[in-house]
Short mmCIF file of C-alpha atoms in Angstrom, two decimals:
data_model
loop_
_atom_site.label_atom_id
_atom_site.label_comp_id
_atom_site.label_asym_id
_atom_site.label_seq_id
_atom_site.Cartn_x
_atom_site.Cartn_y
_atom_site.Cartn_z
CA PHE A 1 95.86 56.64 -85.90
CA ASP A 2 93.71 54.67 -88.99
CA HIS A 3 93.04 51.89 -86.29
CA VAL A 4 91.42 54.23 -83.93
CA LYS A 5 89.96 57.31 -85.93
CA ASN A 6 86.96 55.69 -86.76
CA ALA A 7 85.51 55.02 -83.35
CA PHE A 8 83.25 57.65 -81.38
CA TRP A 9 85.58 60.19 -80.57
CA ASN A 10 84.32 63.55 -79.08
CA ASP A 11 87.10 65.26 -80.55
CA ILE A 12 89.53 63.94 -83.40
CA ARG A 13 92.46 65.35 -81.47
CA ASN A 14 91.83 62.76 -78.70
CA ALA A 15 92.10 60.03 -81.22
CA LYS A 16 95.53 61.35 -82.34
CA THR A 17 96.51 61.29 -79.01
CA CYS A 18 95.46 58.00 -78.21
CA ALA A 19 97.46 56.61 -81.21
CA TRP A 20 100.67 58.52 -80.05
CA MET A 21 99.68 56.60 -76.37
CA VAL A 22 99.46 53.54 -77.64
CA ALA A 23 102.69 53.69 -80.30
CA ALA A 24 104.81 54.69 -77.28
CA LEU A 25 103.21 52.06 -74.96
CA ILE A 26 104.38 49.16 -77.31
CA LEU A 27 107.88 50.80 -78.30
CA SER A 28 108.72 51.42 -74.46
CA ARG A 29 107.11 48.21 -73.31
CA ARG A 30 106.29 50.19 -70.02
CA ALA A 31 102.93 51.46 -68.74
CA THR A 32 104.23 54.40 -67.14
CA PRO A 33 103.36 57.58 -69.04
CA SER A 34 107.01 59.15 -68.08
CA ALA A 35 108.59 56.29 -69.82
CA TRP A 36 106.59 57.19 -73.01
CA LEU A 37 108.24 60.83 -73.34
CA PRO A 38 111.12 59.80 -75.80
CA TYR A 39 108.34 58.16 -78.26
CA LEU A 40 105.97 61.10 -78.17
CA PRO A 41 105.96 64.31 -80.62
CA ALA A 42 108.26 66.50 -79.20
CA GLY A 43 106.98 69.55 -77.14
CA ARG A 44 108.62 72.68 -75.44
CA TYR A 45 108.78 70.79 -72.15
CA ALA A 46 108.47 67.05 -71.05
CA GLN A 47 105.89 68.10 -68.17
CA SER A 48 103.43 69.64 -70.53
CA ILE A 49 103.36 66.41 -72.53
CA GLU A 50 102.80 64.26 -69.61
CA ARG A 51 100.11 66.57 -68.36
CA GLN A 52 98.36 66.26 -71.68
CA ILE A 53 98.51 62.37 -70.94
CA VAL A 54 96.99 62.68 -67.66
CA ARG A 55 94.11 64.92 -68.91
CA TRP A 56 93.54 62.39 -71.71
CA LEU A 57 93.21 59.87 -69.25
CA ASP A 58 90.96 61.68 -66.96
CA ASN A 59 88.82 62.83 -69.71
CA LYS A 60 85.23 61.91 -68.51
CA HIS A 61 83.80 62.35 -72.23
CA ILE A 62 86.08 59.55 -73.77
CA ASN A 63 83.76 56.59 -73.98
CA ALA A 64 86.26 53.63 -73.72
CA THR A 65 83.52 51.14 -74.90
CA ASP A 66 83.01 53.28 -78.03
CA ILE A 67 86.74 53.27 -78.94
CA TYR A 68 87.33 49.68 -77.84
CA GLY A 69 84.68 48.14 -80.00
CA PRO A 70 85.25 49.31 -83.17
CA ALA A 71 88.92 48.82 -83.02
CA VAL A 72 88.38 44.80 -82.12
CA MET A 73 85.86 44.68 -84.88
CA LYS A 74 88.49 45.98 -87.52
CA ALA A 75 91.16 43.70 -86.46
CA LEU A 76 88.89 40.81 -86.54
CA ARG A 77 87.39 41.22 -89.98
CA HIS A 78 90.83 40.79 -90.92
CA TRP A 79 91.55 37.69 -89.16
CA GLY A 80 91.09 35.35 -92.10
CA PRO A 81 90.93 31.80 -92.06
CA HIS A 82 93.16 31.29 -88.96
CA VAL A 83 92.18 29.49 -85.69
CA LEU A 84 91.00 31.93 -83.31
CA LYS A 85 91.55 30.96 -79.77
CA LEU A 86 89.33 32.19 -77.06
CA ALA A 87 89.97 31.60 -73.03
CA LEU A 88 87.64 31.64 -70.32
CA ASP A 89 87.98 32.44 -67.02
CA THR A 90 86.73 34.37 -63.78
CA SER A 91 88.17 36.91 -61.22
CA MET A 92 86.67 37.97 -57.96
CA LEU A 93 86.13 41.71 -57.06
CA PHE A 94 85.89 42.69 -53.50
CA ASN A 95 84.79 39.38 -52.26
CA THR A 96 81.23 40.41 -53.78
CA TYR A 97 81.39 40.49 -57.66
CA CYS A 98 82.51 37.93 -59.95
CA MET A 99 84.10 39.04 -63.39
CA ILE A 100 83.44 36.66 -66.39
CA ARG A 101 85.51 37.30 -69.28
CA ILE A 102 86.18 35.90 -72.55
CA SER A 103 89.39 36.91 -74.38
CA ILE A 104 91.18 36.26 -77.60
CA LEU A 105 94.49 34.69 -77.24
CA PHE A 106 97.05 36.71 -79.55
CA ARG A 107 100.87 36.58 -79.24
CA GLY A 108 101.22 35.28 -75.57
CA ARG A 109 98.65 38.07 -74.36
CA ALA A 110 94.64 38.11 -73.90
CA VAL A 111 92.36 40.44 -75.46
CA PRO A 112 89.15 40.77 -73.74
CA LEU A 113 86.17 40.26 -76.06
CA VAL A 114 83.06 39.85 -73.78
CA THR A 115 83.13 41.03 -69.99
CA ARG A 116 80.43 40.61 -67.80
CA VAL A 117 80.01 41.51 -63.70
CA ILE A 118 77.68 39.71 -62.11
CA LYS A 119 76.86 39.69 -58.22
CA HIS A 120 78.19 36.37 -57.35
CA ALA A 121 80.24 35.35 -54.18
CA SER A 122 81.98 32.50 -55.90
CA ALA A 123 84.32 32.45 -58.91
CA GLN A 124 82.76 29.34 -59.87
CA VAL A 125 79.81 30.09 -62.37
CA SER A 126 77.27 27.40 -63.91
CA THR A 127 76.82 27.08 -67.59
CA GLU A 128 73.46 28.60 -67.44
CA GLN A 129 75.09 32.08 -66.43
CA LEU A 130 77.71 31.59 -69.23
CA THR A 131 75.46 30.95 -71.83
CA PRO A 132 74.21 34.44 -72.50
CA ILE A 133 78.14 35.43 -72.55
CA ILE A 134 79.08 32.92 -74.86
CA ALA A 135 76.16 33.92 -77.30
CA GLN A 136 77.32 37.58 -77.03
CA ALA A 137 81.15 36.05 -78.21
CA ARG A 138 79.66 34.04 -80.72
CA GLY A 139 77.29 37.15 -82.28
CA ILE A 140 80.13 39.21 -82.47
CA LEU A 141 82.63 36.44 -84.28
CA ALA A 142 79.67 35.86 -86.51
CA ALA A 143 79.47 39.61 -87.64
CA ALA A 144 83.47 39.29 -88.49
CA GLY A 145 82.90 36.15 -90.37
CA ILE A 146 84.89 34.25 -87.90
CA ASP A 147 83.63 30.35 -87.19
CA ASN A 148 86.90 28.63 -86.95
CA VAL A 149 87.23 28.94 -83.04
CA ARG A 150 89.02 26.85 -80.47
CA PHE A 151 87.72 27.61 -76.60
CA LEU A 152 89.92 27.17 -73.89
CA ALA A 153 89.19 26.98 -70.33
CA ASP A 154 90.08 25.56 -66.89
CA ARG A 155 89.04 22.87 -64.71
CA GLY A 156 86.51 25.26 -63.04
CA PHE A 157 84.35 24.98 -65.86
CA CYS A 158 84.50 21.45 -66.58
CA ASP A 159 81.07 20.75 -67.40
CA VAL A 160 79.27 18.53 -70.16
CA GLU A 161 76.75 20.89 -70.59
CA LEU A 162 79.32 23.74 -71.62
CA MET A 163 81.02 21.43 -73.79
CA ASP A 164 77.62 20.58 -75.53
CA LEU A 165 76.90 24.29 -75.86
CA LEU A 166 80.42 24.92 -77.58
CA SER A 167 79.72 22.10 -79.72
CA GLN A 168 76.53 23.46 -80.76
CA CYS A 169 78.21 26.72 -81.45
CA GLY A 170 80.49 24.96 -84.17
CA TRP A 171 83.48 25.63 -81.80
CA ASN A 172 86.25 23.26 -80.74
CA TYR A 173 87.19 23.46 -77.44
CA ILE A 174 90.02 22.18 -74.86
CA ILE A 175 89.14 22.25 -71.17
CA ARG A 176 91.16 20.94 -68.22
CA ILE A 177 89.33 18.31 -66.51
CA LYS A 178 88.91 17.01 -62.70
CA SER A 179 90.55 13.92 -61.55
CA SER A 180 87.42 12.77 -60.10
CA LEU A 181 85.63 12.27 -63.56
CA LEU A 182 84.38 9.02 -64.64
CA LEU A 183 86.10 7.70 -67.78
CA CYS A 184 83.96 5.33 -70.07
CA ALA A 185 85.08 3.36 -73.12
CA ALA A 186 83.41 4.10 -76.25
CA ASN A 187 80.52 1.43 -75.68
CA GLY A 188 79.60 3.11 -72.23
CA GLN A 189 81.76 0.40 -70.25
CA ARG A 190 82.87 2.22 -66.75
CA LEU A 191 86.92 1.99 -66.85
CA CYS A 192 88.36 4.21 -64.03
CA LYS A 193 88.33 7.83 -62.58
CA VAL A 194 90.33 9.98 -64.69
CA GLY A 195 92.85 10.32 -62.11
CA GLU A 196 93.53 6.76 -61.81
CA VAL A 197 95.24 6.48 -65.14
CA ALA A 198 98.79 5.72 -64.29
CA LEU A 199 101.55 8.09 -65.54
CA GLN A 200 105.03 7.83 -65.34
CA VAL A 201 106.86 11.11 -64.63
CA GLY A 202 107.48 13.02 -67.90
CA GLU A 203 104.68 10.74 -69.56
CA ALA A 204 101.85 11.70 -71.62
CA LYS A 205 99.00 9.37 -72.65
CA CYS A 206 96.25 10.35 -75.65
CA PHE A 207 92.69 8.33 -75.71
CA HIS A 208 90.28 8.86 -78.35
CA ASN A 209 86.44 8.35 -78.57
CA MET A 210 85.81 8.02 -74.94
CA ARG A 211 82.88 8.97 -72.99
CA LEU A 212 82.89 11.06 -69.49
CA THR A 213 81.00 10.85 -66.54
CA GLY A 214 77.82 8.86 -65.24
CA GLN A 215 75.79 10.46 -68.46
CA LYS A 216 78.57 8.96 -70.56
CA TYR A 217 79.30 12.16 -72.55
CA GLY A 218 80.92 11.80 -75.70
CA PRO A 219 82.50 10.65 -77.67
CA VAL A 220 85.53 12.75 -76.76
CA HIS A 221 89.38 12.89 -76.60
CA LEU A 222 91.78 13.18 -73.86
CA ALA A 223 95.15 13.96 -73.23
CA LEU A 224 96.63 13.33 -69.96
CA ALA A 225 100.40 14.14 -69.02
CA ARG A 226 102.56 14.33 -65.88
CA PRO A 227 105.34 16.93 -66.07
CA ALA A 228 108.95 16.24 -65.28
CA HIS A 229 108.78 19.35 -63.16
CA GLY A 230 105.84 19.73 -60.70
CA GLN A 231 103.53 17.26 -59.11
CA ASP A 232 100.28 18.79 -61.10
CA THR A 233 98.98 16.35 -63.63
CA TRP A 234 97.67 17.89 -66.77
CA GLN A 235 94.05 16.53 -67.83
CA VAL A 236 92.56 17.94 -70.87
CA VAL A 237 89.09 17.15 -72.86
CA SER A 238 88.73 18.03 -76.57
CA ASN A 239 85.98 17.50 -79.15
CA GLU A 240 89.22 17.01 -81.56
CA PRO A 241 91.51 14.42 -81.74
CA THR A 242 94.23 14.96 -79.08
CA SER A 243 97.85 14.73 -79.38
CA LEU A 244 101.09 16.37 -77.33
CA GLU A 245 100.49 19.54 -79.43
CA THR A 246 96.85 19.51 -77.21
CA LEU A 247 98.53 20.26 -74.19
CA GLU A 248 100.99 22.76 -75.91
CA VAL A 249 97.75 24.75 -77.11
CA TYR A 250 96.14 24.48 -73.89
CA GLY A 251 99.13 26.04 -72.30
CA GLU A 252 98.35 29.31 -73.88
CA ARG A 253 95.16 29.75 -71.77
CA PHE A 254 97.52 31.16 -69.07
CA GLY A 255 97.42 34.38 -71.01
CA ILE A 256 94.07 35.58 -69.58
CA GLU A 257 95.57 35.00 -66.15
CA GLU A 258 98.13 37.61 -67.26
CA GLY A 259 95.53 39.64 -68.31
CA PHE A 260 93.50 39.90 -65.12
CA LEU A 261 97.06 41.23 -63.48
CA ASP A 262 97.09 43.53 -65.87
#
């Protein structure tokens, strides 16, 4: 209750109901209100408790944004010096709108931080379209006193302009890259395409102080791996020295996809 009572409620009783619902959701591990009944304050009839939940969910005077924002900010202000991991992804709505979301990765889940919906016929968006969203996320984290950030994104966002923007924010990043990207040595000498690096099944290789694309962007660090199971090779770039742990950390990005399914 202490975590939600300071939000902008039209009635404090709604805050208490919200707190009980969150507790029941966590304890039951179910998103079905009927499964929450054993964990809610005992009433005369189970049906009356369930009706109370339904009325709360349908209450047009409860503004989710006014409640969610203060709760997230309170949690962020207690984050401390630990690395905060962000994930970026998009999802199409009705084949007409693109939802762009930056989420906080925490305990296997993705907590939305910034969401924006634009009229756009593709899930692929440009760095220009991402810039105001990243700026908003940076402003929120700065207000919470957080500057130790690691940003994770899929290969659909593989763009040297985005990498440069994240570096300007003072953030570290791990981004999956495309096999077609040109790989250059530290001195700018062209070597090969990323996908042409030979890897045995179950093998991983790390390359440090490399440059990417014809723009010879860098220096950056790469981690490449060919899993023992599955044919999809993992290829990621980072502004931090890479290791096997880099690939493990990148794997946490998939939590945002679960968030979209939710």
